[in-house]
GROMACS .gro file of N, CA, C and O in nm:
model
  468
    1GLN      N    1   9.127  10.481  10.530
    1GLN     CA    2   9.062  10.362  10.478
    1GLN      C    3   9.158  10.243  10.487
    1GLN      O    4   9.271  10.250  10.442
    2ALA      N    5   9.109  10.134  10.545
    2ALA     CA    6   9.194  10.016  10.561
    2ALA      C    7   9.226   9.953  10.426
    2ALA      O    8   9.139   9.945  10.339
    3GLN      N    9   9.349   9.909  10.412
    3GLN     CA   10   9.391   9.846  10.288
    3GLN      C   11   9.497   9.740  10.315
    3GLN      O   12   9.586   9.759  10.398
    4LEU      N   13   9.484   9.628  10.244
    4LEU     CA   14   9.583   9.520  10.248
    4LEU      C   15   9.624   9.490  10.105
    4LEU      O   16   9.537   9.467  10.019
    5VAL      N   17   9.754   9.491  10.078
    5VAL     CA   18   9.803   9.466   9.943
    5VAL      C   19   9.905   9.354   9.947
    5VAL      O   20  10.012   9.367  10.008
    6GLU      N   21   9.869   9.243   9.881
    6GLU     CA   22   9.958   9.127   9.876
    6GLU      C   23  10.052   9.136   9.757
    6GLU      O   24  10.019   9.196   9.654
    7SER      N   25  10.168   9.070   9.771
    7SER     CA   26  10.263   9.061   9.661
    7SER      C   27  10.349   8.936   9.681
    7SER      O   28  10.346   8.874   9.788
    8GLY      N   29  10.421   8.899   9.576
    8GLY     CA   30  10.516   8.789   9.587
    8GLY      C   31  10.474   8.659   9.524
    8GLY      O   32  10.552   8.563   9.521
    9GLY      N   33  10.352   8.652   9.475
    9GLY     CA   34  10.308   8.530   9.411
    9GLY      C   35  10.376   8.508   9.277
    9GLY      O   36  10.447   8.594   9.226
   10GLY      N   37  10.352   8.389   9.219
   10GLY     CA   38  10.410   8.358   9.090
   10GLY      C   39  10.407   8.210   9.060
   10GLY      O   40  10.339   8.133   9.129
   11LEU      N   41  10.482   8.172   8.959
   11LEU     CA   42  10.492   8.033   8.916
   11LEU      C   43  10.623   7.975   8.970
   11LEU      O   44  10.730   8.036   8.952
   12VAL      N   45  10.613   7.861   9.035
   12VAL     CA   46  10.732   7.796   9.091
   12VAL      C   47  10.721   7.647   9.070
   12VAL      O   48  10.611   7.591   9.065
   13GLN      N   49  10.834   7.581   9.057
   13GLN     CA   50  10.836   7.437   9.039
   13GLN      C   51  10.815   7.366   9.172
   13GLN      O   52  10.846   7.422   9.279
   14PRO      N   53  10.762   7.244   9.168
   14PRO     CA   54  10.749   7.166   9.292
   14PRO      C   55  10.883   7.157   9.365
   14PRO      O   56  10.987   7.138   9.302
   15GLY      N   57  10.876   7.175   9.497
   15GLY     CA   58  10.997   7.176   9.577
   15GLY      C   59  11.058   7.313   9.595
   15GLY      O   60  11.150   7.330   9.677
   16GLY      N   61  11.009   7.409   9.521
   16GLY     CA   62  11.062   7.544   9.528
   16GLY      C   63  11.006   7.625   9.643
   16GLY      O   64  10.929   7.574   9.725
   17SER      N   65  11.046   7.752   9.647
   17SER     CA   66  11.005   7.841   9.755
   17SER      C   67  10.953   7.973   9.700
   17SER      O   68  10.993   8.016   9.591
   18LEU      N   69  10.865   8.034   9.777
   18LEU     CA   70  10.817   8.169   9.751
   18LEU      C   71  10.797   8.240   9.883
   18LEU      O   72  10.769   8.175   9.985
   19ARG      N   73  10.808   8.371   9.880
   19ARG     CA   74  10.780   8.451   9.998
   19ARG      C   75  10.673   8.554   9.961
   19ARG      O   76  10.694   8.639   9.875
   20LEU      N   77  10.559   8.544  10.027
   20LEU     CA   78  10.449   8.638  10.007
   20LEU      C   79  10.458   8.749  10.112
   20LEU      O   80  10.497   8.724  10.227
   21SER      N   81  10.417   8.868  10.071
   21SER     CA   82  10.411   8.981  10.164
   21SER      C   83  10.276   9.048  10.155
   21SER      O   84  10.212   9.047  10.050
   22CYS      N   85  10.235   9.106  10.267
   22CYS     CA   86  10.109   9.180  10.273
   22CYS      C   87  10.138   9.311  10.344
   22CYS      O   88  10.180   9.311  10.461
   23ALA      N   89  10.115   9.421  10.274
   23ALA     CA   90  10.137   9.554  10.330
   23ALA      C   91  10.004   9.611  10.377
   23ALA      O   92   9.907   9.615  10.298
   24ALA      N   93   9.999   9.653  10.502
   24ALA     CA   94   9.875   9.703  10.562
   24ALA      C   95   9.882   9.853  10.583
   24ALA      O   96   9.989   9.908  10.612
   25SER      N   97   9.768   9.918  10.570
   25SER     CA   98   9.759  10.061  10.597
   25SER      C   99   9.616  10.097  10.636
   25SER      O  100   9.522  10.023  10.604
   26GLY      N  101   9.602  10.210  10.706
   26GLY     CA  102   9.470  10.261  10.736
   26GLY      C  103   9.404  10.206  10.860
   26GLY      O  104   9.285  10.235  10.885
   27PHE      N  105   9.475  10.125  10.937
   27PHE     CA  106   9.420  10.074  11.063
   27PHE      C  107   9.536  10.042  11.157
   27PHE      O  108   9.653  10.042  11.116
   28ALA      N  109   9.504  10.016  11.282
   28ALA     CA  110   9.606   9.992  11.384
   28ALA      C  111   9.660   9.850  11.373
   28ALA      O  112   9.623   9.760  11.449
   29PHE      N  113   9.748   9.830  11.277
   29PHE     CA  114   9.801   9.697  11.244
   29PHE      C  115   9.846   9.619  11.366
   29PHE      O  116   9.819   9.500  11.378
   30ILE      N  117   9.914   9.685  11.456
   30ILE     CA  118   9.977   9.617  11.569
   30ILE      C  119   9.874   9.550  11.660
   30ILE      O  120   9.907   9.460  11.738
   31THR      N  121   9.748   9.589  11.651
   31THR     CA  122   9.646   9.534  11.739
   31THR      C  123   9.564   9.422  11.674
   31THR      O  124   9.474   9.366  11.737
   32TYR      N  125   9.593   9.389  11.550
   32TYR     CA  126   9.514   9.293  11.475
   32TYR      C  127   9.583   9.158  11.460
   32TYR      O  128   9.705   9.150  11.440
   33ASP      N  129   9.503   9.051  11.468
   33ASP     CA  130   9.549   8.921  11.423
   33ASP      C  131   9.560   8.926  11.271
   33ASP      O  132   9.472   8.980  11.203
   34MET      N  133   9.668   8.868  11.219
   34MET     CA  134   9.688   8.867  11.075
   34MET      C  135   9.694   8.722  11.027
   34MET      O  136   9.755   8.636  11.091
   35SER      N  137   9.630   8.698  10.914
   35SER     CA  138   9.621   8.561  10.864
   35SER      C  139   9.645   8.556  10.714
   35SER      O  140   9.622   8.655  10.644
   36TRP      N  141   9.687   8.441  10.668
   36TRP     CA  142   9.690   8.408  10.526
   36TRP      C  143   9.588   8.297  10.503
   36TRP      O  144   9.586   8.198  10.576
   37TYR      N  145   9.506   8.318  10.402
   37TYR     CA  146   9.413   8.219  10.354
   37TYR      C  147   9.448   8.184  10.210
   37TYR      O  148   9.523   8.257  10.145
   38ARG      N  149   9.392   8.076  10.163
   38ARG     CA  150   9.408   8.043  10.021
   38ARG      C  151   9.279   7.982   9.968
   38ARG      O  152   9.201   7.923  10.042
   39GLN      N  153   9.261   8.001   9.839
   39GLN     CA  154   9.142   7.947   9.773
   39GLN      C  155   9.180   7.898   9.634
   39GLN      O  156   9.227   7.977   9.551
   40ALA      N  157   9.159   7.770   9.613
   40ALA     CA  158   9.184   7.710   9.483
   40ALA      C  159   9.053   7.706   9.405
   40ALA      O  160   8.945   7.704   9.466
   41PRO      N  161   9.059   7.702   9.273
   41PRO     CA  162   8.936   7.697   9.193
   41PRO      C  163   8.847   7.579   9.233
   41PRO      O  164   8.895   7.466   9.246
   42GLY      N  165   8.721   7.609   9.258
   42GLY     CA  166   8.626   7.505   9.293
   42GLY      C  167   8.633   7.456   9.436
   42GLY      O  168   8.562   7.362   9.474
   43LYS      N  169   8.719   7.519   9.516
   43LYS     CA  170   8.733   7.477   9.655
   43LYS      C  171   8.700   7.592   9.749
   43LYS      O  172   8.703   7.709   9.710
   44GLU      N  173   8.670   7.559   9.873
   44GLU     CA  174   8.642   7.660   9.973
   44GLU      C  175   8.771   7.729  10.017
   44GLU      O  176   8.880   7.671  10.011
   45ARG      N  177   8.754   7.852  10.063
   45ARG     CA  178   8.867   7.925  10.118
   45ARG      C  179   8.912   7.856  10.247
   45ARG      O  180   8.828   7.820  10.329
   46GLU      N  181   9.042   7.840  10.263
   46GLU     CA  182   9.092   7.774  10.382
   46GLU      C  183   9.200   7.858  10.450
   46GLU      O  184   9.277   7.927  10.384
   47LEU      N  185   9.202   7.847  10.582
   47LEU     CA  186   9.302   7.917  10.662
   47LEU      C  187   9.436   7.847  10.649
   47LEU      O  188   9.444   7.725  10.666
   48VAL      N  189   9.540   7.924  10.619
   48VAL     CA  190   9.675   7.869  10.606
   48VAL      C  191   9.755   7.891  10.735
   48VAL      O  192   9.815   7.798  10.789
   49ALA      N  193   9.757   8.016  10.781
   49ALA     CA  194   9.837   8.049  10.900
   49ALA      C  195   9.786   8.179  10.961
   49ALA      O  196   9.733   8.264  10.890
   50THR      N  197   9.804   8.190  11.092
   50THR     CA  198   9.765   8.310  11.165
   50THR      C  199   9.876   8.349  11.260
   50THR      O  200   9.945   8.262  11.316
   51ILE      N  201   9.892   8.481  11.278
   51ILE     CA  202   9.987   8.532  11.376
   51ILE      C  203   9.918   8.641  11.458
   51ILE      O  204   9.852   8.729  11.402
   52SER      N  205   9.933   8.633  11.589
   52SER     CA  206   9.871   8.730  11.679
   52SER      C  207   9.958   8.855  11.689
   52SER      O  208  10.073   8.856  11.646
   53PRO      N  209   9.904   8.962  11.750
   53PRO     CA  210   9.987   9.081  11.770
   53PRO      C  211  10.116   9.052  11.847
   53PRO      O  212  10.219   9.115  11.820
   54GLY      N  213  10.111   8.955  11.936
   54GLY     CA  214  10.230   8.920  12.014
   54GLY      C  215  10.322   8.821  11.948
   54GLY      O  216  10.429   8.791  12.002
   55GLY      N  217  10.281   8.769  11.833
   55GLY     CA  218  10.367   8.678  11.759
   55GLY      C  219  10.334   8.530  11.771
   55GLY      O  220  10.405   8.447  11.714
   56SER      N  221  10.228   8.495  11.841
   56SER     CA  222  10.187   8.354  11.847
   56SER      C  223  10.133   8.311  11.711
   56SER      O  224  10.061   8.387  11.646
   57THR      N  225  10.169   8.189  11.671
   57THR     CA  226  10.133   8.143  11.536
   57THR      C  227  10.054   8.012  11.541
   57THR      O  228  10.067   7.932  11.634
   58ASN      N  229   9.973   7.994  11.437
   58ASN     CA  230   9.902   7.868  11.414
   58ASN      C  231   9.903   7.838  11.266
   58ASN      O  232   9.898   7.931  11.184
   59TYR      N  233   9.908   7.709  11.234
   59TYR     CA  234   9.918   7.668  11.094
   59TYR      C  235   9.819   7.557  11.064
   59TYR      O  236   9.787   7.474  11.151
   60ALA      N  237   9.774   7.553  10.941
   60ALA     CA  238   9.699   7.438  10.893
   60ALA      C  239   9.792   7.317  10.891
   60ALA      O  240   9.912   7.330  10.864
   61ASP      N  241   9.737   7.201  10.918
   61ASP     CA  242   9.819   7.079  10.921
   61ASP      C  243   9.891   7.058  10.789
   61ASP      O  244  10.004   7.008  10.785
   62SER      N  245   9.828   7.097  10.680
   62SER     CA  246   9.883   7.072  10.547
   62SER      C  247  10.009   7.152  10.518
   62SER      O  248  10.083   7.119  10.424
   63VAL      N  249  10.035   7.258  10.596
   63VAL     CA  250  10.153   7.341  10.568
   63VAL      C  251  10.253   7.343  10.683
   63VAL      O  252  10.360   7.403  10.670
   64LYS      N  253  10.221   7.277  10.793
   64LYS     CA  254  10.313   7.275  10.908
   64LYS      C  255  10.449   7.220  10.868
   64LYS      O  256  10.458   7.118  10.799
   65GLY      N  257  10.553   7.290  10.910
   65GLY     CA  258  10.687   7.247  10.878
   65GLY      C  259  10.739   7.297  10.744
   65GLY      O  260  10.858   7.284  10.714
   66ARG      N  261  10.648   7.353  10.663
   66ARG     CA  262  10.688   7.403  10.531
   66ARG      C  263  10.671   7.554  10.519
   66ARG      O  264  10.749   7.620  10.451
   67PHE      N  265  10.567   7.607  10.582
   67PHE     CA  266  10.536   7.750  10.574
   67PHE      C  267  10.566   7.817  10.707
   67PHE      O  268  10.547   7.757  10.814
   68THR      N  269  10.607   7.943  10.700
   68THR     CA  270  10.631   8.023  10.820
   68THR      C  271  10.569   8.161  10.804
   68THR      O  272  10.600   8.232  10.707
   69ILE      N  273  10.483   8.197  10.898
   69ILE     CA  274  10.423   8.331  10.898
   69ILE      C  275  10.501   8.419  10.994
   69ILE      O  276  10.547   8.374  11.100
   70SER      N  277  10.518   8.545  10.956
   70SER     CA  278  10.588   8.641  11.042
   70SER      C  279  10.528   8.779  11.019
   70SER      O  280  10.459   8.802  10.919
   71ARG      N  281  10.553   8.869  11.113
   71ARG     CA  282  10.504   9.005  11.099
   71ARG      C  283  10.609   9.104  11.144
   71ARG      O  284  10.692   9.073  11.230
   72ASP      N  285  10.605   9.222  11.083
   72ASP     CA  286  10.692   9.332  11.121
   72ASP      C  287  10.600   9.447  11.160
   72ASP      O  288  10.547   9.517  11.074
   73ASN      N  289  10.581   9.466  11.289
   73ASN     CA  290  10.488   9.569  11.336
   73ASN      C  291  10.538   9.709  11.309
   73ASN      O  292  10.459   9.804  11.306
   74ALA      N  293  10.668   9.725  11.290
   74ALA     CA  294  10.723   9.858  11.258
   74ALA      C  295  10.694   9.896  11.113
   74ALA      O  296  10.680  10.015  11.081
   75LYS      N  297  10.684   9.795  11.027
   75LYS     CA  298  10.661   9.821  10.884
   75LYS      C  299  10.518   9.790  10.841
   75LYS      O  300  10.485   9.805  10.724
   76ASN      N  301  10.436   9.743  10.935
   76ASN     CA  302  10.297   9.707  10.903
   76ASN      C  303  10.289   9.604  10.791
   76ASN      O  304  10.211   9.618  10.696
   77THR      N  305  10.370   9.502  10.804
   77THR     CA  306  10.369   9.397  10.704
   77THR      C  307  10.361   9.258  10.769
   77THR      O  308  10.407   9.238  10.882
   78VAL      N  309  10.301   9.166  10.697
   78VAL     CA  310  10.298   9.027  10.737
   78VAL      C  311  10.345   8.946  10.617
   78VAL      O  312  10.313   8.978  10.502
   79SER      N  313  10.424   8.844  10.644
   79SER     CA  314  10.484   8.764  10.536
   79SER      C  315  10.453   8.617  10.554
   79SER      O  316  10.422   8.572  10.665
   80LEU      N  317  10.462   8.545  10.445
   80LEU     CA  318  10.445   8.400  10.448
   80LEU      C  319  10.559   8.339  10.366
   80LEU      O  320  10.561   8.353  10.243
   81GLN      N  321  10.652   8.275  10.434
   81GLN     CA  322  10.760   8.205  10.367
   81GLN      C  323  10.712   8.063  10.338
   81GLN      O  324  10.674   7.991  10.431
   82MET      N  325  10.713   8.026  10.211
   82MET     CA  326  10.662   7.896  10.170
   82MET      C  327  10.775   7.816  10.108
   82MET      O  328  10.832   7.856  10.005
   83ASN      N  329  10.808   7.705  10.170
   83ASN     CA  330  10.914   7.616  10.123
   83ASN      C  331  10.856   7.480  10.084
   83ASN      O  332  10.744   7.447  10.122
   84SER      N  333  10.933   7.405  10.010
   84SER     CA  334  10.893   7.269   9.969
   84SER      C  335  10.752   7.271   9.911
   84SER      O  336  10.666   7.189   9.947
   85LEU      N  337  10.730   7.361   9.819
   85LEU     CA  338  10.597   7.378   9.762
   85LEU      C  339  10.554   7.257   9.681
   85LEU      O  340  10.636   7.191   9.615
   86LYS      N  341  10.424   7.230   9.687
   86LYS     CA  342  10.364   7.117   9.619
   86LYS      C  343  10.258   7.167   9.522
   86LYS      O  344  10.201   7.276   9.542
   87PRO      N  345  10.225   7.089   9.420
   87PRO     CA  346  10.118   7.132   9.327
   87PRO      C  347   9.988   7.163   9.400
   87PRO      O  348   9.915   7.255   9.358
   88GLU      N  349   9.959   7.094   9.507
   88GLU     CA  350   9.834   7.118   9.580
   88GLU      C  351   9.836   7.250   9.659
   88GLU      O  352   9.734   7.289   9.715
   89ASP      N  353   9.949   7.318   9.662
   89ASP     CA  354   9.954   7.451   9.722
   89ASP      C  355   9.909   7.560   9.625
   89ASP      O  356   9.896   7.676   9.663
   90THR      N  357   9.884   7.522   9.501
   90THR     CA  358   9.838   7.618   9.400
   90THR      C  359   9.704   7.677   9.441
   90THR      O  360   9.608   7.605   9.468
   91ALA      N  361   9.699   7.810   9.449
   91ALA     CA  362   9.577   7.880   9.492
   91ALA      C  363   9.600   8.030   9.486
   91ALA      O  364   9.713   8.077   9.469
   92MET      N  365   9.491   8.103   9.504
   92MET     CA  366   9.500   8.245   9.531
   92MET      C  367   9.523   8.260   9.682
   92MET      O  368   9.446   8.203   9.760
   93TYR      N  369   9.625   8.333   9.719
   93TYR     CA  370   9.656   8.354   9.860
   93TYR      C  371   9.612   8.495   9.900
   93TYR      O  372   9.650   8.593   9.835
   94LEU      N  373   9.535   8.500  10.008
   94LEU     CA  374   9.478   8.627  10.053
   94LEU      C  375   9.521   8.657  10.196
   94LEU      O  376   9.529   8.568  10.281
   95CYS      N  377   9.541   8.784  10.221
   95CYS     CA  378   9.578   8.835  10.352
   95CYS      C  379   9.452   8.887  10.423
   95CYS      O  380   9.367   8.950  10.359
   96LYS      N  381   9.443   8.858  10.552
   96LYS     CA  382   9.327   8.902  10.629
   96LYS      C  383   9.374   8.963  10.760
   96LYS      O  384   9.463   8.911  10.826
   97ALA      N  385   9.310   9.073  10.797
   97ALA     CA  386   9.331   9.137  10.926
   97ALA      C  387   9.203   9.125  11.007
   97ALA      O  388   9.094   9.152  10.955
   98ASN      N  389   9.215   9.086  11.131
   98ASN     CA  390   9.096   9.065  11.213
   98ASN      C  391   9.117   9.114  11.355
   98ASN      O  392   9.221   9.086  11.416
   99ARG      N  393   9.017   9.185  11.404
   99ARG     CA  394   9.017   9.223  11.546
   99ARG      C  395   8.878   9.192  11.600
   99ARG      O  396   8.785   9.270  11.580
  100THR      N  397   8.867   9.077  11.661
  100THR     CA  398   8.739   9.023  11.702
  100THR      C  399   8.663   9.117  11.794
  100THR      O  400   8.541   9.137  11.777
  101VAL      N  401   8.732   9.180  11.888
  101VAL     CA  402   8.664   9.263  11.987
  101VAL      C  403   8.594   9.382  11.921
  101VAL      O  404   8.495   9.434  11.974
  102LEU      N  405   8.644   9.425  11.805
  102LEU     CA  406   8.583   9.537  11.734
  102LEU      C  407   8.494   9.491  11.620
  102LEU      O  408   8.435   9.573  11.550
  103LEU      N  409   8.487   9.359  11.600
  103LEU     CA  410   8.411   9.301  11.487
  103LEU      C  411   8.456   9.360  11.355
  103LEU      O  412   8.375   9.390  11.266
  104ARG      N  413   8.587   9.377  11.340
  104ARG     CA  414   8.642   9.434  11.217
  104ARG      C  415   8.731   9.331  11.147
  104ARG      O  416   8.817   9.270  11.209
  105THR      N  417   8.705   9.317  11.018
  105THR     CA  418   8.783   9.227  10.934
  105THR      C  419   8.811   9.294  10.801
  105THR      O  420   8.721   9.355  10.742
  106TYR      N  421   8.936   9.284  10.758
  106TYR     CA  422   8.975   9.340  10.628
  106TYR      C  423   9.043   9.231  10.547
  106TYR      O  424   9.117   9.147  10.602
  107TRP      N  425   9.018   9.236  10.416
  107TRP     CA  426   9.078   9.138  10.323
  107TRP      C  427   9.155   9.210  10.214
  107TRP      O  428   9.115   9.318  10.169
  108GLY      N  429   9.262   9.148  10.169
  108GLY     CA  430   9.331   9.194  10.051
  108GLY      C  431   9.270   9.132   9.927
  108GLY      O  432   9.178   9.050   9.935
  109GLN      N  433   9.326   9.168   9.812
  109GLN     CA  434   9.275   9.118   9.684
  109GLN      C  435   9.335   8.983   9.645
  109GLN      O  436   9.280   8.912   9.561
  110GLY      N  437   9.449   8.951   9.703
  110GLY     CA  438   9.510   8.821   9.678
  110GLY      C  439   9.626   8.825   9.581
  110GLY      O  440   9.639   8.919   9.501
  111THR      N  441   9.708   8.721   9.589
  111THR     CA  442   9.818   8.702   9.495
  111THR      C  443   9.821   8.555   9.457
  111THR      O  444   9.806   8.466   9.541
  112GLN      N  445   9.836   8.528   9.328
  112GLN     CA  446   9.825   8.392   9.277
  112GLN      C  447   9.958   8.317   9.292
  112GLN      O  448  10.065   8.369   9.256
  113VAL      N  449   9.947   8.196   9.345
  113VAL     CA  450  10.062   8.106   9.354
  113VAL      C  451  10.031   7.982   9.273
  113VAL      O  452   9.927   7.917   9.294
  114THR      N  453  10.118   7.950   9.179
  114THR     CA  454  10.103   7.831   9.096
  114THR      C  455  10.227   7.745   9.108
  114THR      O  456  10.338   7.793   9.082
  115VAL      N  457  10.207   7.620   9.148
  115VAL     CA  458  10.318   7.526   9.164
  115VAL      C  459  10.304   7.420   9.056
  115VAL      O  460  10.212   7.337   9.059
  116SER      N  461  10.394   7.424   8.961
  116SER     CA  462  10.383   7.334   8.846
  116SER      C  463  10.518   7.320   8.779
  116SER      O  464  10.600   7.412   8.779
  117SER      N  465  10.540   7.201   8.723
  117SER     CA  466  10.663   7.178   8.648
  117SER      C  467  10.640   7.204   8.500
  117SER      O  468  10.732   7.192   8.419
   0.00000   0.00000   0.00000
């Protein structure tokens, strides 16, 4: 059974950093695009960053230059390094695995990030 488990969220002051991790199991991780999304209260879920099986990355304009997505195919993990955090980065951050050709998508439960002084 496919499973994604996020960790690393918490409370941080503006300007601070956090590193989120997502541990994957139950599917062929190395063949899936992996993404981080976020959803703030009252707002739509938005794509933060994506990394392909080969390591190509894409970022939302709002996080470019501040966030870095990476993956470890040997450990079946994907990470999101978040620097220079702003209050508007406050949201639930969710991990997603997607393989379009198989029409398969898996979501984690999320980890809360709160940026506040």
